[in-house]
């Protein structure tokens, strides 16, 4: 048995935001044996823009990596909700107050900058964190000592069994660990098809040097959302105002025959333009900057809430247990909150028995589960509101926007609502874990 919590052998499956944060948080707490298994040959640092909310920044700052990420980000000072067809503004919400209220600004950045910042933080602990790239993890076994088979992708015949004290499954929405856990516990909780998909587009500043209207958007500090029937586009500058990021959500019409394992498909530019064909000329110009042959469409899926995230000495993390729609911009932030809390609960173990490890992981679940699922549902609700079609429901939404403009009600876009922001940005889950560990551990 390990002498101290820091002597425990911890395996992390997946080097996404949750996995990297878990590794760094544990290293900061002095854990000596942290192994990260990642299917990809390297992190690649691809992806599109991402919103860097204060609740995310708070965790990253504690881990010593926020300043480098912040240096490449854009400080957002307002958001504008607009009619897609006319570009008429439905709501304008100043966001300057966020920094003073929550201790950190609301920023936007490139996903690669966030991932790289976390990865560089991990690389500062080479004696504690070891990365195993191009290695798949399968056949997870749950018990006092959890185990799995690690298979090098380039030499699959050299697969080997790994046994650890703690297994953290950060293996994403297609998590095989989750599937195995649910089968073992005889729990049915499948992936839910949202009937929505998304295009993600990045426009570089040099592409629009002759378009003053788009240059103003790239050089600005505003998040813009254009909404239409069952569709919307959210856009903002990233990478020190050198790139304009667009993310769309629209009805899914291209995945009907896809298997459950398929999440992306090669898109067609003309089809994308048709989807937003009734949006304003400026939006049309933005979408036209996407090169032919480089249109990808992502299927948006979530899965049913799970009754538990923990079995024996294994815990699910991030999208493996609470994938969310993008309408609150909290997917990565919630995975990062998971990692911050896991660092706390494992460091506060009173002993290193499997029973205590299980109870500590249940504390993580208690701190994070209700909050994560509340935000998952809020994101879905915001999407439903923004995507209303014609008729009485849309009229009611537009009435709510009008009431907001006259100071008589909340903004229907949940992400921009001050009360929602307080609930999302004002909660420090790492501090809750620190303050309430003994109480929650005793009742686990």
CSV table of C-alpha atoms in Angstrom, one decimal:
chain,number,residue,atom,x,y,z
A,1,UNK,CA,0.0,0.0,0.0
A,2,UNK,CA,1.2,3.5,-0.8
A,3,UNK,CA,2.5,5.3,2.3
A,4,UNK,CA,1.0,8.7,1.5
A,5,UNK,CA,-1.6,9.9,-1.0
A,6,UNK,CA,1.3,11.4,-3.0
A,7,UNK,CA,2.7,7.8,-3.4
A,8,UNK,CA,-0.4,6.5,-5.1
A,9,UNK,CA,-0.2,5.4,-8.7
A,10,UNK,CA,-2.6,7.4,-10.8
A,11,UNK,CA,-3.5,6.7,-14.5
A,12,UNK,CA,-5.3,9.3,-16.6
A,13,UNK,CA,-7.0,8.2,-19.8
A,14,UNK,CA,-7.0,11.1,-22.2
A,15,UNK,CA,-5.0,14.3,-22.5
A,16,UNK,CA,-7.9,16.7,-23.2
A,17,UNK,CA,-8.7,19.6,-21.0
A,18,UNK,CA,-9.9,17.4,-18.1
A,19,UNK,CA,-7.0,15.0,-18.3
A,20,UNK,CA,-4.3,17.7,-18.5
A,21,UNK,CA,-5.9,19.6,-15.6
A,22,UNK,CA,-6.1,16.4,-13.5
A,23,UNK,CA,-2.5,15.7,-14.1
A,24,UNK,CA,-1.3,19.2,-13.3
A,25,UNK,CA,-3.5,19.6,-10.2
A,26,UNK,CA,-2.2,16.3,-8.8
A,27,UNK,CA,1.4,17.3,-9.6
A,28,UNK,CA,0.9,20.6,-7.8
A,29,UNK,CA,-0.2,18.5,-4.8
A,30,UNK,CA,3.0,16.5,-4.9
A,31,UNK,CA,1.7,13.3,-6.5
A,32,UNK,CA,4.8,11.4,-7.8
A,33,UNK,CA,3.3,8.7,-10.1
A,34,UNK,CA,1.0,10.2,-12.7
A,35,UNK,CA,0.7,8.5,-16.1
A,36,UNK,CA,-1.3,10.0,-18.9
A,37,UNK,CA,-2.4,7.7,-21.8
A,38,UNK,CA,-3.4,9.5,-25.0
A,39,UNK,CA,-4.6,7.8,-28.2
A,40,UNK,CA,-3.2,10.6,-30.5
A,41,UNK,CA,0.4,10.6,-31.5
A,42,UNK,CA,0.7,14.1,-30.0
A,43,UNK,CA,-1.7,16.8,-28.8
A,44,UNK,CA,-1.6,18.5,-32.1
A,45,UNK,CA,-3.1,21.7,-30.6
A,46,UNK,CA,-5.8,21.9,-33.2
A,47,UNK,CA,-9.3,23.3,-32.7
A,48,UNK,CA,-11.2,26.5,-32.9
A,49,UNK,CA,-12.0,29.3,-30.5
A,50,UNK,CA,-13.0,28.9,-26.9
A,51,UNK,CA,-14.4,31.2,-24.3
A,52,UNK,CA,-12.3,31.5,-21.2
A,53,UNK,CA,-14.7,32.2,-18.4
A,54,UNK,CA,-13.7,33.4,-14.9
A,55,UNK,CA,-14.6,30.1,-13.3
A,56,UNK,CA,-12.1,28.4,-15.6
A,57,UNK,CA,-9.5,31.1,-15.2
A,58,UNK,CA,-9.7,30.8,-11.4
A,59,UNK,CA,-8.6,27.1,-11.6
A,60,UNK,CA,-5.9,27.8,-14.2
A,61,UNK,CA,-4.5,30.6,-12.1
A,62,UNK,CA,-4.2,28.3,-9.1
A,63,UNK,CA,-2.3,25.9,-11.2
A,64,UNK,CA,0.1,28.6,-12.4
A,65,UNK,CA,-0.8,28.5,-16.1
A,66,UNK,CA,-3.4,31.3,-16.5
A,67,UNK,CA,-1.0,34.2,-17.2
A,68,UNK,CA,0.5,32.6,-20.3
A,69,UNK,CA,-3.0,31.7,-21.6
A,70,UNK,CA,-4.3,35.1,-20.8
A,71,UNK,CA,-1.5,36.8,-22.7
A,72,UNK,CA,-2.7,35.3,-26.0
A,73,UNK,CA,-6.4,35.9,-25.3
A,74,UNK,CA,-8.9,38.7,-26.0
A,75,UNK,CA,-10.7,40.5,-23.2
A,76,UNK,CA,-14.4,40.6,-24.0
A,77,UNK,CA,-16.2,43.8,-22.9
A,78,UNK,CA,-19.7,43.2,-24.4
A,79,UNK,CA,-22.0,40.8,-26.1
A,80,UNK,CA,-24.6,41.5,-28.8
A,81,UNK,CA,-27.5,39.3,-29.8
A,82,UNK,CA,-28.7,40.1,-33.3
A,83,UNK,CA,-31.3,39.0,-35.8
A,84,UNK,CA,-29.6,36.9,-38.3
A,85,UNK,CA,-31.5,38.1,-41.3
A,86,UNK,CA,-31.3,41.9,-40.7
A,87,UNK,CA,-28.4,42.3,-38.3
A,88,UNK,CA,-30.7,44.2,-36.1
A,89,UNK,CA,-29.6,44.2,-32.4
A,90,UNK,CA,-32.0,42.5,-30.0
A,91,UNK,CA,-29.8,42.9,-26.9
A,92,UNK,CA,-26.5,44.5,-26.0
A,93,UNK,CA,-24.9,43.5,-22.7
A,94,UNK,CA,-21.8,45.2,-21.3
A,95,UNK,CA,-19.4,42.7,-19.6
A,96,UNK,CA,-16.9,45.1,-18.1
A,97,UNK,CA,-18.2,44.4,-14.6
A,98,UNK,CA,-17.2,40.7,-14.8
A,99,UNK,CA,-13.5,41.3,-13.9
A,100,UNK,CA,-14.3,43.3,-10.8
A,101,UNK,CA,-17.2,41.1,-9.7
A,102,UNK,CA,-15.6,37.7,-10.2
A,103,UNK,CA,-11.9,38.4,-10.0
A,104,UNK,CA,-11.1,37.5,-13.6
A,105,UNK,CA,-12.2,39.0,-17.0
A,106,UNK,CA,-14.3,37.0,-19.5
A,107,UNK,CA,-11.9,36.3,-22.3
A,108,UNK,CA,-11.8,34.4,-25.6
A,109,UNK,CA,-8.9,32.4,-26.9
A,110,UNK,CA,-7.8,29.6,-29.2
A,111,UNK,CA,-8.4,26.1,-27.9
A,112,UNK,CA,-4.8,25.3,-28.8
A,113,UNK,CA,-3.5,28.1,-26.6
A,114,UNK,CA,-5.5,26.7,-23.6
A,115,UNK,CA,-4.4,23.1,-24.2
A,116,UNK,CA,-0.8,24.1,-24.8
A,117,UNK,CA,-0.8,26.2,-21.6
A,118,UNK,CA,-2.0,23.2,-19.6
A,119,UNK,CA,0.5,20.9,-21.4
A,120,UNK,CA,3.4,23.2,-20.7
A,121,UNK,CA,2.4,23.4,-17.1
A,122,UNK,CA,2.5,19.6,-17.0
A,123,UNK,CA,6.0,19.5,-18.7
A,124,UNK,CA,7.4,21.4,-15.7
A,125,UNK,CA,6.8,18.3,-13.7
A,126,UNK,CA,8.7,15.6,-15.7
A,127,UNK,CA,9.6,13.5,-12.6
A,128,UNK,CA,5.9,13.3,-11.7
A,129,UNK,CA,3.9,13.2,-15.0
A,130,UNK,CA,4.7,10.8,-17.8
A,131,UNK,CA,2.8,11.0,-21.1
A,132,UNK,CA,2.2,7.9,-23.2
A,133,UNK,CA,1.1,9.1,-26.6
A,134,UNK,CA,-0.2,6.9,-29.4
A,135,UNK,CA,-1.4,4.5,-26.8
A,136,UNK,CA,-5.0,3.3,-26.5
A,137,UNK,CA,-6.6,2.1,-23.3
A,138,UNK,CA,-9.1,-0.7,-23.3
A,139,UNK,CA,-10.6,-3.5,-21.2
A,140,UNK,CA,-10.8,-1.5,-18.0
A,141,UNK,CA,-11.2,-3.6,-14.8
A,142,UNK,CA,-12.7,-2.1,-11.7
A,143,UNK,CA,-11.6,-3.0,-8.2
A,144,UNK,CA,-9.4,-2.1,-5.3
A,145,UNK,CA,-6.6,-2.0,-7.9
A,146,UNK,CA,-8.1,-0.8,-11.2
A,147,UNK,CA,-6.4,-1.9,-14.4
A,148,UNK,CA,-6.6,-1.6,-18.2
A,149,UNK,CA,-4.8,-2.8,-21.3
A,150,UNK,CA,-2.4,-0.2,-22.9
A,151,UNK,CA,-1.8,-0.8,-26.6
A,152,UNK,CA,0.8,1.2,-28.5
A,153,UNK,CA,-0.8,2.1,-31.8
A,154,UNK,CA,2.4,1.6,-33.8
A,155,UNK,CA,3.2,-1.7,-32.2
A,156,UNK,CA,-0.1,-3.3,-31.1
A,157,UNK,CA,1.5,-6.6,-30.5
A,158,UNK,CA,3.3,-5.0,-27.6
A,159,UNK,CA,0.2,-4.3,-25.5
A,160,UNK,CA,0.6,-4.6,-21.8
A,161,UNK,CA,-1.5,-4.5,-18.6
A,162,UNK,CA,-1.4,-1.5,-16.3
A,163,UNK,CA,-2.5,-1.7,-12.7
A,164,UNK,CA,-3.0,1.5,-10.6
A,165,UNK,CA,-4.5,2.8,-7.4
A,166,UNK,CA,-6.6,5.5,-9.1
A,167,UNK,CA,-8.0,5.6,-12.6
A,168,UNK,CA,-9.4,8.8,-14.0
A,169,UNK,CA,-11.3,8.4,-17.2
A,170,UNK,CA,-11.0,11.6,-19.2
A,171,UNK,CA,-11.7,9.8,-22.4
A,172,UNK,CA,-14.4,12.0,-23.8
A,173,UNK,CA,-18.0,11.7,-24.9
A,174,UNK,CA,-17.2,8.4,-26.6
A,175,UNK,CA,-15.7,7.1,-23.3
A,176,UNK,CA,-15.3,3.3,-23.3
A,177,UNK,CA,-14.7,3.4,-19.6
A,178,UNK,CA,-18.2,4.9,-19.1
A,179,UNK,CA,-19.7,2.2,-21.3
A,180,UNK,CA,-17.9,-0.6,-19.3
A,181,UNK,CA,-18.9,1.0,-16.0
A,182,UNK,CA,-22.6,1.3,-16.9
A,183,UNK,CA,-22.7,-2.3,-18.1
A,184,UNK,CA,-21.1,-3.5,-14.9
A,185,UNK,CA,-23.6,-1.5,-12.8
A,186,UNK,CA,-26.5,-2.5,-15.1
A,187,UNK,CA,-27.3,1.2,-15.7
A,188,UNK,CA,-28.9,2.3,-18.9
A,189,UNK,CA,-27.9,5.9,-19.9
A,190,UNK,CA,-27.3,6.3,-23.6
A,191,UNK,CA,-26.0,9.0,-25.8
A,192,UNK,CA,-28.8,11.5,-26.8
A,193,UNK,CA,-29.0,12.8,-30.3
A,194,UNK,CA,-29.8,16.5,-30.1
A,195,UNK,CA,-30.8,16.7,-33.8
A,196,UNK,CA,-28.3,19.6,-34.0
A,197,UNK,CA,-24.9,20.0,-35.6
A,198,UNK,CA,-22.3,22.7,-35.8
A,199,UNK,CA,-19.8,24.3,-38.2
A,200,UNK,CA,-16.7,25.8,-36.7
A,201,UNK,CA,-14.9,28.4,-38.8
A,202,UNK,CA,-11.8,30.6,-38.3
A,203,UNK,CA,-11.1,33.6,-40.4
A,204,UNK,CA,-7.6,35.1,-40.3
A,205,UNK,CA,-7.2,38.8,-40.2
A,206,UNK,CA,-5.2,39.0,-43.5
A,207,UNK,CA,-8.2,37.4,-45.3
A,208,UNK,CA,-10.4,40.4,-44.6
A,209,UNK,CA,-7.9,43.2,-44.8
A,210,UNK,CA,-10.1,44.9,-47.5
A,211,UNK,CA,-13.3,44.5,-45.6
A,212,UNK,CA,-13.7,47.3,-43.0
A,213,UNK,CA,-16.8,45.8,-41.5
A,214,UNK,CA,-15.2,42.5,-40.7
A,215,UNK,CA,-12.0,44.1,-39.7
A,216,UNK,CA,-13.9,46.0,-37.1
A,217,UNK,CA,-15.3,42.8,-35.7
A,218,UNK,CA,-11.8,41.1,-35.5
A,219,UNK,CA,-10.3,44.2,-33.9
A,220,UNK,CA,-13.1,44.5,-31.4
A,221,UNK,CA,-13.9,43.0,-28.0
A,222,UNK,CA,-17.4,41.8,-28.5
A,223,UNK,CA,-19.0,38.4,-28.7
A,224,UNK,CA,-21.8,38.5,-31.3
A,225,UNK,CA,-24.6,36.0,-31.7
A,226,UNK,CA,-26.8,36.1,-34.8
A,227,UNK,CA,-30.1,34.1,-34.4
A,228,UNK,CA,-32.6,32.7,-36.8
A,229,UNK,CA,-35.2,30.0,-36.9
A,230,UNK,CA,-33.6,26.8,-35.4
A,231,UNK,CA,-30.1,28.2,-36.1
A,232,UNK,CA,-27.6,30.7,-34.7
A,233,UNK,CA,-24.0,31.8,-35.1
A,234,UNK,CA,-21.8,32.9,-32.3
A,235,UNK,CA,-18.6,34.7,-33.2
A,236,UNK,CA,-15.7,36.5,-31.4
A,237,UNK,CA,-12.0,37.4,-31.9
A,238,UNK,CA,-9.2,35.2,-30.6
A,239,UNK,CA,-5.4,35.0,-30.6
A,240,UNK,CA,-4.8,38.7,-29.8
A,241,UNK,CA,-7.4,39.8,-32.4
A,242,UNK,CA,-5.7,38.1,-35.3
A,243,UNK,CA,-8.4,35.4,-35.9
A,244,UNK,CA,-12.2,35.6,-35.9
A,245,UNK,CA,-13.9,32.5,-34.7
A,246,UNK,CA,-17.4,31.4,-35.8
A,247,UNK,CA,-19.4,28.5,-34.4
A,248,UNK,CA,-22.8,27.7,-35.7
A,249,UNK,CA,-25.6,25.5,-34.5
A,250,UNK,CA,-28.3,24.3,-37.0
A,251,UNK,CA,-30.6,21.3,-37.5
A,252,UNK,CA,-28.7,18.1,-38.3
A,253,UNK,CA,-29.6,17.0,-41.8
A,254,UNK,CA,-26.4,15.1,-42.7
A,255,UNK,CA,-26.0,12.4,-40.1
A,256,UNK,CA,-29.2,10.5,-40.5
A,257,UNK,CA,-27.4,7.3,-41.7
A,258,UNK,CA,-24.4,7.7,-39.5
A,259,UNK,CA,-23.5,5.1,-36.9
A,260,UNK,CA,-23.4,6.1,-33.2
A,261,UNK,CA,-19.6,6.3,-33.4
A,262,UNK,CA,-19.6,9.1,-36.0
A,263,UNK,CA,-19.4,12.7,-34.8
A,264,UNK,CA,-17.9,14.6,-37.7
A,265,UNK,CA,-18.4,14.6,-41.4
A,266,UNK,CA,-16.9,16.4,-44.3
A,267,UNK,CA,-19.2,19.3,-45.1
A,268,UNK,CA,-20.2,20.9,-48.3
A,269,UNK,CA,-19.7,24.7,-48.5
A,270,UNK,CA,-22.7,25.3,-50.7
A,271,UNK,CA,-24.9,23.4,-48.2
A,272,UNK,CA,-23.5,25.5,-45.4
A,273,UNK,CA,-24.3,28.7,-47.3
A,274,UNK,CA,-27.8,27.4,-47.9
A,275,UNK,CA,-28.4,26.8,-44.2
A,276,UNK,CA,-27.7,30.4,-43.5
A,277,UNK,CA,-28.9,31.7,-46.9
A,278,UNK,CA,-31.4,34.1,-45.3
A,279,UNK,CA,-28.8,35.7,-42.9
A,280,UNK,CA,-27.5,39.2,-43.5
A,281,UNK,CA,-24.8,39.9,-46.2
A,282,UNK,CA,-22.1,40.3,-43.6
A,283,UNK,CA,-22.7,36.8,-42.3
A,284,UNK,CA,-22.7,35.5,-45.9
A,285,UNK,CA,-19.3,37.1,-46.5
A,286,UNK,CA,-17.9,35.6,-43.4
A,287,UNK,CA,-19.0,32.1,-44.3
A,288,UNK,CA,-17.7,32.5,-47.8
A,289,UNK,CA,-14.2,32.9,-46.5
A,290,UNK,CA,-14.1,29.2,-45.7
A,291,UNK,CA,-12.0,27.5,-48.4
A,292,UNK,CA,-13.8,24.9,-50.5
A,293,UNK,CA,-13.1,21.4,-49.2
A,294,UNK,CA,-12.4,22.6,-45.6
A,295,UNK,CA,-15.9,22.6,-44.3
A,296,UNK,CA,-16.4,20.1,-41.4
A,297,UNK,CA,-19.7,19.6,-39.6
A,298,UNK,CA,-19.8,18.3,-36.0
A,299,UNK,CA,-22.8,16.3,-34.7
A,300,UNK,CA,-23.9,17.7,-31.3
A,301,UNK,CA,-24.6,15.0,-28.8
A,302,UNK,CA,-25.0,14.8,-25.1
A,303,UNK,CA,-25.9,11.8,-22.9
A,304,UNK,CA,-28.4,11.1,-20.3
A,305,UNK,CA,-27.4,12.1,-16.7
A,306,UNK,CA,-25.6,9.3,-14.9
A,307,UNK,CA,-26.6,8.2,-11.4
A,308,UNK,CA,-22.9,7.9,-10.5
A,309,UNK,CA,-19.5,9.0,-11.9
A,310,UNK,CA,-17.5,6.7,-9.6
A,311,UNK,CA,-17.1,2.9,-9.2
A,312,UNK,CA,-14.4,1.4,-7.0
A,313,UNK,CA,-11.3,3.4,-7.6
A,314,UNK,CA,-12.3,4.8,-11.0
A,315,UNK,CA,-13.9,8.2,-11.7
A,316,UNK,CA,-15.3,9.6,-14.9
A,317,UNK,CA,-14.2,13.2,-15.8
A,318,UNK,CA,-15.3,15.9,-18.2
A,319,UNK,CA,-17.2,14.8,-21.3
A,320,UNK,CA,-17.1,11.2,-20.2
A,321,UNK,CA,-19.8,12.1,-17.7
A,322,UNK,CA,-21.3,15.5,-18.5
A,323,UNK,CA,-20.9,16.6,-22.1
A,324,UNK,CA,-22.8,19.8,-22.8
A,325,UNK,CA,-24.1,21.8,-25.7
A,326,UNK,CA,-22.0,24.9,-26.5
A,327,UNK,CA,-24.7,27.5,-25.7
A,328,UNK,CA,-23.2,28.4,-22.3
A,329,UNK,CA,-19.6,28.1,-23.4
A,330,UNK,CA,-18.9,25.9,-20.3
A,331,UNK,CA,-17.8,22.5,-21.7
A,332,UNK,CA,-14.0,22.9,-21.2
A,333,UNK,CA,-14.5,25.0,-18.1
A,334,UNK,CA,-16.5,22.2,-16.4
A,335,UNK,CA,-13.8,19.6,-17.3
A,336,UNK,CA,-11.2,22.0,-15.8
A,337,UNK,CA,-13.3,22.4,-12.6
A,338,UNK,CA,-13.4,18.6,-12.4
A,339,UNK,CA,-9.6,18.4,-12.5
A,340,UNK,CA,-9.2,21.1,-9.9
A,341,UNK,CA,-11.5,19.3,-7.5
A,342,UNK,CA,-9.9,15.9,-8.1
A,343,UNK,CA,-6.5,17.4,-7.1
A,344,UNK,CA,-8.0,18.5,-3.8
A,345,UNK,CA,-9.9,15.4,-2.8
A,346,UNK,CA,-7.1,13.0,-3.5
A,347,UNK,CA,-4.5,15.2,-1.7
A,348,UNK,CA,-6.7,15.2,1.4
A,349,UNK,CA,-7.0,11.4,1.7
A,350,UNK,CA,-6.7,10.4,5.4
A,351,UNK,CA,-5.1,7.1,4.2
A,352,UNK,CA,-4.5,5.2,1.0
A,353,UNK,CA,-6.8,2.3,1.3
A,354,UNK,CA,-9.1,1.5,-1.7
A,355,UNK,CA,-12.1,2.3,0.5
A,356,UNK,CA,-10.8,5.8,1.3
A,357,UNK,CA,-9.9,6.4,-2.4
A,358,UNK,CA,-13.4,5.5,-3.4
A,359,UNK,CA,-14.9,7.8,-0.7
A,360,UNK,CA,-12.6,10.7,-1.9
A,361,UNK,CA,-13.8,10.2,-5.5
A,362,UNK,CA,-17.4,10.3,-4.2
A,363,UNK,CA,-16.6,13.7,-2.6
A,364,UNK,CA,-15.5,14.9,-6.1
A,365,UNK,CA,-18.8,13.6,-7.5
A,366,UNK,CA,-20.8,15.4,-4.7
A,367,UNK,CA,-19.0,18.7,-5.3
A,368,UNK,CA,-19.3,18.6,-9.1
A,369,UNK,CA,-22.3,16.5,-10.2
A,370,UNK,CA,-25.3,18.7,-9.4
A,371,UNK,CA,-23.6,21.8,-10.7
A,372,UNK,CA,-22.4,20.2,-13.9
A,373,UNK,CA,-25.8,18.8,-14.8
A,374,UNK,CA,-27.5,22.1,-13.9
A,375,UNK,CA,-25.3,23.8,-16.5
A,376,UNK,CA,-25.9,21.1,-19.0
A,377,UNK,CA,-29.6,21.7,-18.8
A,378,UNK,CA,-29.2,25.5,-18.8
A,379,UNK,CA,-27.2,25.3,-22.0
A,380,UNK,CA,-29.9,23.2,-23.6
A,381,UNK,CA,-32.6,25.6,-22.5
A,382,UNK,CA,-30.7,28.5,-23.9
A,383,UNK,CA,-30.4,26.8,-27.2
A,384,UNK,CA,-34.1,26.1,-27.3
A,385,UNK,CA,-34.9,29.7,-26.6
A,386,UNK,CA,-32.5,31.1,-29.3
A,387,UNK,CA,-33.7,28.7,-31.9
A,388,UNK,CA,-37.4,29.3,-31.8
A,389,UNK,CA,-39.2,29.5,-35.1
A,390,UNK,CA,-42.1,31.6,-36.1
A,391,UNK,CA,-45.3,31.9,-34.2
A,392,UNK,CA,-46.3,32.7,-30.6
A,393,UNK,CA,-43.1,31.3,-29.0
A,394,UNK,CA,-40.8,33.5,-31.1
A,395,UNK,CA,-43.1,36.5,-30.4
A,396,UNK,CA,-42.7,35.8,-26.7
A,397,UNK,CA,-38.9,35.5,-26.9
A,398,UNK,CA,-38.8,38.8,-28.9
A,399,UNK,CA,-41.0,40.4,-26.2
A,400,UNK,CA,-38.5,39.3,-23.6
A,401,UNK,CA,-35.6,40.8,-25.6
A,402,UNK,CA,-37.7,44.1,-25.8
A,403,UNK,CA,-38.3,44.0,-22.0
A,404,UNK,CA,-34.6,43.5,-21.4
A,405,UNK,CA,-33.7,46.5,-23.6
A,406,UNK,CA,-36.1,48.6,-21.5
A,407,UNK,CA,-34.6,47.3,-18.2
A,408,UNK,CA,-37.7,45.2,-17.3
A,409,UNK,CA,-36.4,41.7,-17.5
A,410,UNK,CA,-33.5,39.3,-18.0
A,411,UNK,CA,-31.9,38.7,-21.4
A,412,UNK,CA,-33.2,35.4,-23.0
A,413,UNK,CA,-29.7,34.4,-23.9
A,414,UNK,CA,-28.7,32.6,-20.7
A,415,UNK,CA,-25.0,33.1,-21.3
A,416,UNK,CA,-25.4,36.8,-21.1
A,417,UNK,CA,-27.8,36.9,-18.1
A,418,UNK,CA,-26.2,38.4,-15.0
A,419,UNK,CA,-28.0,36.0,-12.6
A,420,UNK,CA,-26.7,33.0,-14.7
A,421,UNK,CA,-23.2,34.5,-14.8
A,422,UNK,CA,-23.3,34.8,-11.0
A,423,UNK,CA,-24.2,31.2,-10.7
A,424,UNK,CA,-21.6,30.0,-13.2
A,425,UNK,CA,-18.7,32.4,-12.6
A,426,UNK,CA,-19.2,33.1,-8.9
A,427,UNK,CA,-18.8,29.5,-7.7
A,428,UNK,CA,-15.3,28.2,-6.7
A,429,UNK,CA,-15.6,24.5,-6.8
A,430,UNK,CA,-12.0,23.9,-5.8
A,431,UNK,CA,-12.5,26.0,-2.7
A,432,UNK,CA,-15.7,24.2,-1.9
A,433,UNK,CA,-13.8,20.9,-2.1
A,434,UNK,CA,-11.2,22.3,0.3
A,435,UNK,CA,-13.7,23.7,2.8
A,436,UNK,CA,-16.1,20.7,2.8
A,437,UNK,CA,-13.9,17.7,2.3
A,438,UNK,CA,-14.0,16.4,5.8
A,439,UNK,CA,-17.8,16.7,6.0
A,440,UNK,CA,-18.5,15.2,2.6
A,441,UNK,CA,-15.9,12.4,3.1
A,442,UNK,CA,-17.5,11.4,6.4
A,443,UNK,CA,-20.9,11.0,4.7
A,444,UNK,CA,-19.6,9.4,1.5
